[in-house]
């Protein structure tokens, strides 16, 4: 089933689910119940993953009982950059594995979007595996080596669709900007006397500024409907093992900074090879 068909199905499912929850006035209650259950059993363990470039950062923490671990995400993000303004593919894709867990933790509606992203990481991994089987052990080591390898073997087409690692990377690259933008907005507090903005609104607005321009009307509407079901801020505090907005801001800003490092390196590599608009 293609993206457009899945988007249509998603709209129907989302409308049915949200309509049912709103009908019984239980949408907010569902998220609050989930938050109370998780936080009541939360035990925090210290896990220091700081490297030499982050000596000023406090040790991160591990949250038992949940799949997404911000400590694991940061470890992969920090392992990806290498010399030559390049990015190692394995930790880059491992970072996406953690971001997918983050999205899945936001509920089944957002999970529909994460499934599409996961399919993109699988494409690159499958291409790397095929290259290894055929005897190439270098082509899919880094982002730049992948670009050079796929250009050399003619896998990239600048005029029409091909299932290349470069085209797939570009789609992940665009999605990474959306997530970075969302996390940056989520880290912001509020002016004195003002109420903090809802994560659902922030997610929708950052999507409209970034990814939406590349999607069809059906996909945009499905995504925007999915964002309605995003939980409130206390649930995000639980995801990153903190209790307040101030504590969450520290963790989220660090995530934004590390994601930004990979985004900028990828942007430069794709831009140098005129690959920022691959069909």
PDB file of C-alpha atoms in Angstrom, residues 5-254:
ATOM      1  CA  UNK A   5      -3.407   4.983   0.350  1.00  0.00           C
ATOM      2  CA  UNK A   6      -1.991   4.744   3.861  1.00  0.00           C
ATOM      3  CA  UNK A   7      -2.708   8.434   4.332  1.00  0.00           C
ATOM      4  CA  UNK A   8      -6.354   7.924   3.363  1.00  0.00           C
ATOM      5  CA  UNK A   9      -6.716   4.990   5.734  1.00  0.00           C
ATOM      6  CA  UNK A  10      -4.961   6.987   8.463  1.00  0.00           C
ATOM      7  CA  UNK A  11      -7.431   9.865   8.140  1.00  0.00           C
ATOM      8  CA  UNK A  12     -10.380   7.507   8.548  1.00  0.00           C
ATOM      9  CA  UNK A  13      -8.818   5.727  11.521  1.00  0.00           C
ATOM     10  CA  UNK A  14      -7.789   8.976  13.178  1.00  0.00           C
ATOM     11  CA  UNK A  15     -11.211  10.542  12.798  1.00  0.00           C
ATOM     12  CA  UNK A  16     -12.856   7.419  14.224  1.00  0.00           C
ATOM     13  CA  UNK A  17     -10.501   7.165  17.183  1.00  0.00           C
ATOM     14  CA  UNK A  18     -10.492  10.846  18.065  1.00  0.00           C
ATOM     15  CA  UNK A  19     -14.221  11.085  17.569  1.00  0.00           C
ATOM     16  CA  UNK A  20     -14.732   8.205  19.984  1.00  0.00           C
ATOM     17  CA  UNK A  21     -12.445   9.719  22.586  1.00  0.00           C
ATOM     18  CA  UNK A  22     -13.959  13.178  22.272  1.00  0.00           C
ATOM     19  CA  UNK A  23     -17.454  11.710  22.422  1.00  0.00           C
ATOM     20  CA  UNK A  24     -16.749  10.251  25.826  1.00  0.00           C
ATOM     21  CA  UNK A  25     -14.496  13.115  26.930  1.00  0.00           C
ATOM     22  CA  UNK A  26     -11.570  10.801  27.527  1.00  0.00           C
ATOM     23  CA  UNK A  27      -8.827  11.984  25.177  1.00  0.00           C
ATOM     24  CA  UNK A  28      -6.955  14.005  27.768  1.00  0.00           C
ATOM     25  CA  UNK A  29      -7.724  11.423  30.440  1.00  0.00           C
ATOM     26  CA  UNK A  30      -6.050   8.679  28.386  1.00  0.00           C
ATOM     27  CA  UNK A  31      -2.745  10.564  28.242  1.00  0.00           C
ATOM     28  CA  UNK A  32      -2.889  11.628  31.877  1.00  0.00           C
ATOM     29  CA  UNK A  33      -3.552   8.048  32.987  1.00  0.00           C
ATOM     30  CA  UNK A  34      -0.619   6.806  30.937  1.00  0.00           C
ATOM     31  CA  UNK A  35       1.622   9.480  32.416  1.00  0.00           C
ATOM     32  CA  UNK A  36       0.620   8.641  35.995  1.00  0.00           C
ATOM     33  CA  UNK A  37       1.224   4.928  35.488  1.00  0.00           C
ATOM     34  CA  UNK A  38       4.687   5.452  34.036  1.00  0.00           C
ATOM     35  CA  UNK A  39       5.884   8.064  36.476  1.00  0.00           C
ATOM     36  CA  UNK A  40       4.643   6.150  39.512  1.00  0.00           C
ATOM     37  CA  UNK A  41       7.076   3.335  38.718  1.00  0.00           C
ATOM     38  CA  UNK A  42       9.943   5.444  37.386  1.00  0.00           C
ATOM     39  CA  UNK A  43      13.385   4.695  38.770  1.00  0.00           C
ATOM     40  CA  UNK A  44      16.190   6.816  37.444  1.00  0.00           C
ATOM     41  CA  UNK A  45      19.703   5.491  36.978  1.00  0.00           C
ATOM     42  CA  UNK A  46      22.673   7.723  36.191  1.00  0.00           C
ATOM     43  CA  UNK A  47      24.331   7.053  32.851  1.00  0.00           C
ATOM     44  CA  UNK A  48      27.202   9.292  31.807  1.00  0.00           C
ATOM     45  CA  UNK A  49      27.604   9.454  28.043  1.00  0.00           C
ATOM     46  CA  UNK A  50      29.334  12.821  27.881  1.00  0.00           C
ATOM     47  CA  UNK A  51      32.272  13.128  25.466  1.00  0.00           C
ATOM     48  CA  UNK A  52      35.077  15.640  25.370  1.00  0.00           C
ATOM     49  CA  UNK A  53      33.017  18.116  23.360  1.00  0.00           C
ATOM     50  CA  UNK A  54      30.276  18.187  25.965  1.00  0.00           C
ATOM     51  CA  UNK A  55      32.234  18.536  29.203  1.00  0.00           C
ATOM     52  CA  UNK A  56      29.775  21.141  30.440  1.00  0.00           C
ATOM     53  CA  UNK A  57      26.776  18.852  30.037  1.00  0.00           C
ATOM     54  CA  UNK A  58      25.377  16.937  32.987  1.00  0.00           C
ATOM     55  CA  UNK A  59      25.327  13.111  32.834  1.00  0.00           C
ATOM     56  CA  UNK A  60      22.264  11.731  31.111  1.00  0.00           C
ATOM     57  CA  UNK A  61      19.889   9.302  32.771  1.00  0.00           C
ATOM     58  CA  UNK A  62      18.381   5.961  31.864  1.00  0.00           C
ATOM     59  CA  UNK A  63      14.654   5.423  32.310  1.00  0.00           C
ATOM     60  CA  UNK A  64      13.811   1.764  32.946  1.00  0.00           C
ATOM     61  CA  UNK A  65      10.520   0.522  31.584  1.00  0.00           C
ATOM     62  CA  UNK A  66      10.383   2.443  28.290  1.00  0.00           C
ATOM     63  CA  UNK A  67      11.791   1.771  24.837  1.00  0.00           C
ATOM     64  CA  UNK A  68      12.947   5.290  24.028  1.00  0.00           C
ATOM     65  CA  UNK A  69      16.083   6.321  25.904  1.00  0.00           C
ATOM     66  CA  UNK A  70      17.412   9.819  25.343  1.00  0.00           C
ATOM     67  CA  UNK A  71      20.828   8.619  26.554  1.00  0.00           C
ATOM     68  CA  UNK A  72      20.970   6.065  23.737  1.00  0.00           C
ATOM     69  CA  UNK A  73      19.900   8.660  21.179  1.00  0.00           C
ATOM     70  CA  UNK A  74      22.608  11.091  22.252  1.00  0.00           C
ATOM     71  CA  UNK A  75      25.238   8.334  22.254  1.00  0.00           C
ATOM     72  CA  UNK A  76      24.461   7.521  18.611  1.00  0.00           C
ATOM     73  CA  UNK A  77      24.268  11.174  17.589  1.00  0.00           C
ATOM     74  CA  UNK A  78      27.656  11.871  19.125  1.00  0.00           C
ATOM     75  CA  UNK A  79      29.234   8.801  17.500  1.00  0.00           C
ATOM     76  CA  UNK A  80      28.174   9.779  13.969  1.00  0.00           C
ATOM     77  CA  UNK A  81      30.314  12.867  13.095  1.00  0.00           C
ATOM     78  CA  UNK A  82      33.797  12.125  11.753  1.00  0.00           C
ATOM     79  CA  UNK A  83      36.614  14.116  10.177  1.00  0.00           C
ATOM     80  CA  UNK A  84      36.174  15.624   6.743  1.00  0.00           C
ATOM     81  CA  UNK A  85      32.793  17.064   7.723  1.00  0.00           C
ATOM     82  CA  UNK A  86      31.377  13.570   7.214  1.00  0.00           C
ATOM     83  CA  UNK A  87      28.874  11.333   9.014  1.00  0.00           C
ATOM     84  CA  UNK A  88      29.116   7.602   9.725  1.00  0.00           C
ATOM     85  CA  UNK A  89      26.042   5.845   8.370  1.00  0.00           C
ATOM     86  CA  UNK A  90      25.656   3.177  11.071  1.00  0.00           C
ATOM     87  CA  UNK A  91      25.303   5.575  14.040  1.00  0.00           C
ATOM     88  CA  UNK A  92      23.279   7.951  11.840  1.00  0.00           C
ATOM     89  CA  UNK A  93      20.741   5.208  11.156  1.00  0.00           C
ATOM     90  CA  UNK A  94      20.935   4.065  14.787  1.00  0.00           C
ATOM     91  CA  UNK A  95      20.003   7.633  15.779  1.00  0.00           C
ATOM     92  CA  UNK A  96      16.954   7.311  13.581  1.00  0.00           C
ATOM     93  CA  UNK A  97      16.077   4.030  15.319  1.00  0.00           C
ATOM     94  CA  UNK A  98      15.882   5.942  18.595  1.00  0.00           C
ATOM     95  CA  UNK A  99      13.930   8.822  17.061  1.00  0.00           C
ATOM     96  CA  UNK A 100      11.459   6.283  15.691  1.00  0.00           C
ATOM     97  CA  UNK A 101      11.013   4.921  19.228  1.00  0.00           C
ATOM     98  CA  UNK A 102      10.424   8.491  20.385  1.00  0.00           C
ATOM     99  CA  UNK A 103       7.706   8.974  17.780  1.00  0.00           C
ATOM    100  CA  UNK A 104       6.101   5.606  18.513  1.00  0.00           C
ATOM    101  CA  UNK A 105       5.925   6.561  22.186  1.00  0.00           C
ATOM    102  CA  UNK A 106       3.619   9.431  21.217  1.00  0.00           C
ATOM    103  CA  UNK A 107       0.860   7.019  20.266  1.00  0.00           C
ATOM    104  CA  UNK A 108      -0.348   4.894  17.341  1.00  0.00           C
ATOM    105  CA  UNK A 109      -1.353   7.864  15.204  1.00  0.00           C
ATOM    106  CA  UNK A 110       2.150   9.349  15.150  1.00  0.00           C
ATOM    107  CA  UNK A 111       3.403   5.783  14.850  1.00  0.00           C
ATOM    108  CA  UNK A 112       1.971   5.728  11.321  1.00  0.00           C
ATOM    109  CA  UNK A 113       4.463   8.437  10.398  1.00  0.00           C
ATOM    110  CA  UNK A 114       7.338   6.628  12.088  1.00  0.00           C
ATOM    111  CA  UNK A 115       6.599   3.534   9.999  1.00  0.00           C
ATOM    112  CA  UNK A 116       7.208   5.511   6.829  1.00  0.00           C
ATOM    113  CA  UNK A 117      10.507   6.801   8.225  1.00  0.00           C
ATOM    114  CA  UNK A 118      11.535   3.296   9.257  1.00  0.00           C
ATOM    115  CA  UNK A 119      10.972   2.087   5.705  1.00  0.00           C
ATOM    116  CA  UNK A 120      13.502   4.693   4.562  1.00  0.00           C
ATOM    117  CA  UNK A 121      16.201   3.505   6.980  1.00  0.00           C
ATOM    118  CA  UNK A 122      15.566  -0.057   5.784  1.00  0.00           C
ATOM    119  CA  UNK A 123      16.229   0.966   2.169  1.00  0.00           C
ATOM    120  CA  UNK A 124      19.691   2.289   3.019  1.00  0.00           C
ATOM    121  CA  UNK A 125      20.510  -0.719   5.190  1.00  0.00           C
ATOM    122  CA  UNK A 126      19.444  -3.118   2.438  1.00  0.00           C
ATOM    123  CA  UNK A 127      21.569  -1.278  -0.128  1.00  0.00           C
ATOM    124  CA  UNK A 128      24.549  -1.434   2.232  1.00  0.00           C
ATOM    125  CA  UNK A 129      24.030  -5.151   2.777  1.00  0.00           C
ATOM    126  CA  UNK A 130      23.835  -5.846  -0.964  1.00  0.00           C
ATOM    127  CA  UNK A 131      27.013  -3.844  -1.533  1.00  0.00           C
ATOM    128  CA  UNK A 132      28.823  -5.812   1.165  1.00  0.00           C
ATOM    129  CA  UNK A 133      27.708  -9.123  -0.348  1.00  0.00           C
ATOM    130  CA  UNK A 134      28.994  -8.011  -3.751  1.00  0.00           C
ATOM    131  CA  UNK A 135      32.387  -7.212  -2.252  1.00  0.00           C
ATOM    132  CA  UNK A 136      32.177  -3.474  -1.550  1.00  0.00           C
ATOM    133  CA  UNK A 137      32.969  -2.734   2.086  1.00  0.00           C
ATOM    134  CA  UNK A 138      33.490   1.020   1.822  1.00  0.00           C
ATOM    135  CA  UNK A 139      30.645   2.491  -0.250  1.00  0.00           C
ATOM    136  CA  UNK A 140      28.119   2.720   2.586  1.00  0.00           C
ATOM    137  CA  UNK A 141      30.484   3.594   5.423  1.00  0.00           C
ATOM    138  CA  UNK A 142      29.724   7.311   5.546  1.00  0.00           C
ATOM    139  CA  UNK A 143      27.309   9.716   3.907  1.00  0.00           C
ATOM    140  CA  UNK A 144      29.997  11.072   1.600  1.00  0.00           C
ATOM    141  CA  UNK A 145      31.269   7.619   0.608  1.00  0.00           C
ATOM    142  CA  UNK A 146      27.688   6.570  -0.180  1.00  0.00           C
ATOM    143  CA  UNK A 147      27.186   9.625  -2.389  1.00  0.00           C
ATOM    144  CA  UNK A 148      30.417   8.992  -4.282  1.00  0.00           C
ATOM    145  CA  UNK A 149      29.724   5.264  -4.638  1.00  0.00           C
ATOM    146  CA  UNK A 150      26.176   5.679  -5.954  1.00  0.00           C
ATOM    147  CA  UNK A 151      27.271   8.356  -8.410  1.00  0.00           C
ATOM    148  CA  UNK A 152      30.039   6.070  -9.641  1.00  0.00           C
ATOM    149  CA  UNK A 153      27.738   3.095 -10.278  1.00  0.00           C
ATOM    150  CA  UNK A 154      24.965   5.283 -11.754  1.00  0.00           C
ATOM    151  CA  UNK A 155      22.367   4.554  -9.103  1.00  0.00           C
ATOM    152  CA  UNK A 156      21.419   8.232  -8.683  1.00  0.00           C
ATOM    153  CA  UNK A 157      19.214   9.831 -11.321  1.00  0.00           C
ATOM    154  CA  UNK A 158      18.702  13.605 -11.150  1.00  0.00           C
ATOM    155  CA  UNK A 159      15.678  13.506 -13.468  1.00  0.00           C
ATOM    156  CA  UNK A 160      13.526  10.597 -12.280  1.00  0.00           C
ATOM    157  CA  UNK A 161      12.870   8.417  -9.253  1.00  0.00           C
ATOM    158  CA  UNK A 162      15.385   5.729  -8.328  1.00  0.00           C
ATOM    159  CA  UNK A 163      15.546   3.835  -5.043  1.00  0.00           C
ATOM    160  CA  UNK A 164      19.006   5.098  -4.178  1.00  0.00           C
ATOM    161  CA  UNK A 165      20.549   5.706  -0.792  1.00  0.00           C
ATOM    162  CA  UNK A 166      21.069   9.360  -1.703  1.00  0.00           C
ATOM    163  CA  UNK A 167      17.411   9.977  -2.527  1.00  0.00           C
ATOM    164  CA  UNK A 168      16.358   8.115   0.610  1.00  0.00           C
ATOM    165  CA  UNK A 169      18.849  10.065   2.725  1.00  0.00           C
ATOM    166  CA  UNK A 170      17.356  13.317   1.422  1.00  0.00           C
ATOM    167  CA  UNK A 171      13.905  12.244   2.679  1.00  0.00           C
ATOM    168  CA  UNK A 172      15.329  11.387   6.094  1.00  0.00           C
ATOM    169  CA  UNK A 173      17.226  14.670   6.069  1.00  0.00           C
ATOM    170  CA  UNK A 174      14.019  16.641   5.574  1.00  0.00           C
ATOM    171  CA  UNK A 175      12.272  14.711   8.334  1.00  0.00           C
ATOM    172  CA  UNK A 176      15.202  15.366  10.670  1.00  0.00           C
ATOM    173  CA  UNK A 177      14.762  19.113  10.224  1.00  0.00           C
ATOM    174  CA  UNK A 178      11.101  18.786  11.204  1.00  0.00           C
ATOM    175  CA  UNK A 179      11.901  16.819  14.361  1.00  0.00           C
ATOM    176  CA  UNK A 180      14.703  19.199  15.297  1.00  0.00           C
ATOM    177  CA  UNK A 181      12.386  22.171  14.842  1.00  0.00           C
ATOM    178  CA  UNK A 182       9.670  20.522  16.934  1.00  0.00           C
ATOM    179  CA  UNK A 183      12.070  19.677  19.771  1.00  0.00           C
ATOM    180  CA  UNK A 184      13.470  23.217  19.709  1.00  0.00           C
ATOM    181  CA  UNK A 185      10.003  24.692  20.101  1.00  0.00           C
ATOM    182  CA  UNK A 186       9.126  22.153  22.782  1.00  0.00           C
ATOM    183  CA  UNK A 187      12.186  23.240  24.767  1.00  0.00           C
ATOM    184  CA  UNK A 188      10.964  26.824  24.941  1.00  0.00           C
ATOM    185  CA  UNK A 189       9.116  27.946  28.027  1.00  0.00           C
ATOM    186  CA  UNK A 190       6.624  30.778  28.186  1.00  0.00           C
ATOM    187  CA  UNK A 191       6.675  34.423  29.103  1.00  0.00           C
ATOM    188  CA  UNK A 192       5.595  35.319  32.617  1.00  0.00           C
ATOM    189  CA  UNK A 193       1.850  35.007  32.966  1.00  0.00           C
ATOM    190  CA  UNK A 194       1.466  33.173  29.666  1.00  0.00           C
ATOM    191  CA  UNK A 195       0.467  29.562  29.214  1.00  0.00           C
ATOM    192  CA  UNK A 196       2.912  27.234  27.472  1.00  0.00           C
ATOM    193  CA  UNK A 197       1.827  26.173  24.023  1.00  0.00           C
ATOM    194  CA  UNK A 198       0.482  22.683  23.402  1.00  0.00           C
ATOM    195  CA  UNK A 199       2.895  20.163  21.825  1.00  0.00           C
ATOM    196  CA  UNK A 200       0.226  19.241  19.251  1.00  0.00           C
ATOM    197  CA  UNK A 201       0.159  22.836  17.973  1.00  0.00           C
ATOM    198  CA  UNK A 202       3.954  23.086  17.938  1.00  0.00           C
ATOM    199  CA  UNK A 203       4.279  19.817  16.035  1.00  0.00           C
ATOM    200  CA  UNK A 204       1.730  20.862  13.432  1.00  0.00           C
ATOM    201  CA  UNK A 205       3.287  24.295  12.908  1.00  0.00           C
ATOM    202  CA  UNK A 206       6.844  22.993  12.577  1.00  0.00           C
ATOM    203  CA  UNK A 207       5.612  20.347  10.137  1.00  0.00           C
ATOM    204  CA  UNK A 208       3.925  23.030   8.043  1.00  0.00           C
ATOM    205  CA  UNK A 209       7.192  25.023   7.946  1.00  0.00           C
ATOM    206  CA  UNK A 210       9.361  22.061   6.959  1.00  0.00           C
ATOM    207  CA  UNK A 211       8.066  18.725   5.659  1.00  0.00           C
ATOM    208  CA  UNK A 212       4.624  19.777   4.448  1.00  0.00           C
ATOM    209  CA  UNK A 213       5.949  21.431   1.287  1.00  0.00           C
ATOM    210  CA  UNK A 214       7.142  18.042   0.019  1.00  0.00           C
ATOM    211  CA  UNK A 215       3.902  16.152   0.688  1.00  0.00           C
ATOM    212  CA  UNK A 216       0.643  15.780  -1.202  1.00  0.00           C
ATOM    213  CA  UNK A 217      -2.592  17.157   0.200  1.00  0.00           C
ATOM    214  CA  UNK A 218      -3.644  13.720   1.464  1.00  0.00           C
ATOM    215  CA  UNK A 219      -0.383  13.123   3.291  1.00  0.00           C
ATOM    216  CA  UNK A 220      -0.461  16.609   4.832  1.00  0.00           C
ATOM    217  CA  UNK A 221      -3.986  16.147   6.137  1.00  0.00           C
ATOM    218  CA  UNK A 222      -3.215  12.699   7.538  1.00  0.00           C
ATOM    219  CA  UNK A 223      -0.135  14.041   9.326  1.00  0.00           C
ATOM    220  CA  UNK A 224      -1.945  17.071  10.725  1.00  0.00           C
ATOM    221  CA  UNK A 225      -4.766  14.881  12.000  1.00  0.00           C
ATOM    222  CA  UNK A 226      -2.234  12.571  13.646  1.00  0.00           C
ATOM    223  CA  UNK A 227      -0.708  15.522  15.485  1.00  0.00           C
ATOM    224  CA  UNK A 228      -4.012  16.215  17.236  1.00  0.00           C
ATOM    225  CA  UNK A 229      -3.454  13.075  19.308  1.00  0.00           C
ATOM    226  CA  UNK A 230       0.006  14.123  20.542  1.00  0.00           C
ATOM    227  CA  UNK A 231       0.060  14.140  24.370  1.00  0.00           C
ATOM    228  CA  UNK A 232       0.568  17.146  26.604  1.00  0.00           C
ATOM    229  CA  UNK A 233       3.893  18.299  28.034  1.00  0.00           C
ATOM    230  CA  UNK A 234       3.952  16.109  31.193  1.00  0.00           C
ATOM    231  CA  UNK A 235       4.145  13.043  28.966  1.00  0.00           C
ATOM    232  CA  UNK A 236       7.267  14.431  27.270  1.00  0.00           C
ATOM    233  CA  UNK A 237       8.819  15.035  30.690  1.00  0.00           C
ATOM    234  CA  UNK A 238       8.355  11.337  31.424  1.00  0.00           C
ATOM    235  CA  UNK A 239       9.934  10.387  28.082  1.00  0.00           C
ATOM    236  CA  UNK A 240      13.176  12.209  28.917  1.00  0.00           C
ATOM    237  CA  UNK A 241      13.077  11.393  32.656  1.00  0.00           C
ATOM    238  CA  UNK A 242      12.522  14.873  34.091  1.00  0.00           C
ATOM    239  CA  UNK A 243       9.809  16.525  36.167  1.00  0.00           C
ATOM    240  CA  UNK A 244       9.681  20.149  35.027  1.00  0.00           C
ATOM    241  CA  UNK A 245       9.807  22.276  31.891  1.00  0.00           C
ATOM    242  CA  UNK A 246      13.129  23.776  32.991  1.00  0.00           C
ATOM    243  CA  UNK A 247      14.689  20.311  33.295  1.00  0.00           C
ATOM    244  CA  UNK A 248      13.155  19.223  30.002  1.00  0.00           C
ATOM    245  CA  UNK A 249      14.574  22.287  28.263  1.00  0.00           C
ATOM    246  CA  UNK A 250      18.131  21.260  29.168  1.00  0.00           C
ATOM    247  CA  UNK A 251      17.695  17.768  27.706  1.00  0.00           C
ATOM    248  CA  UNK A 252      15.743  18.884  24.641  1.00  0.00           C
ATOM    249  CA  UNK A 253      18.219  21.631  23.794  1.00  0.00           C
ATOM    250  CA  UNK A 254      21.027  19.105  23.933  1.00  0.00           C
TER     251      UNK A 254
END
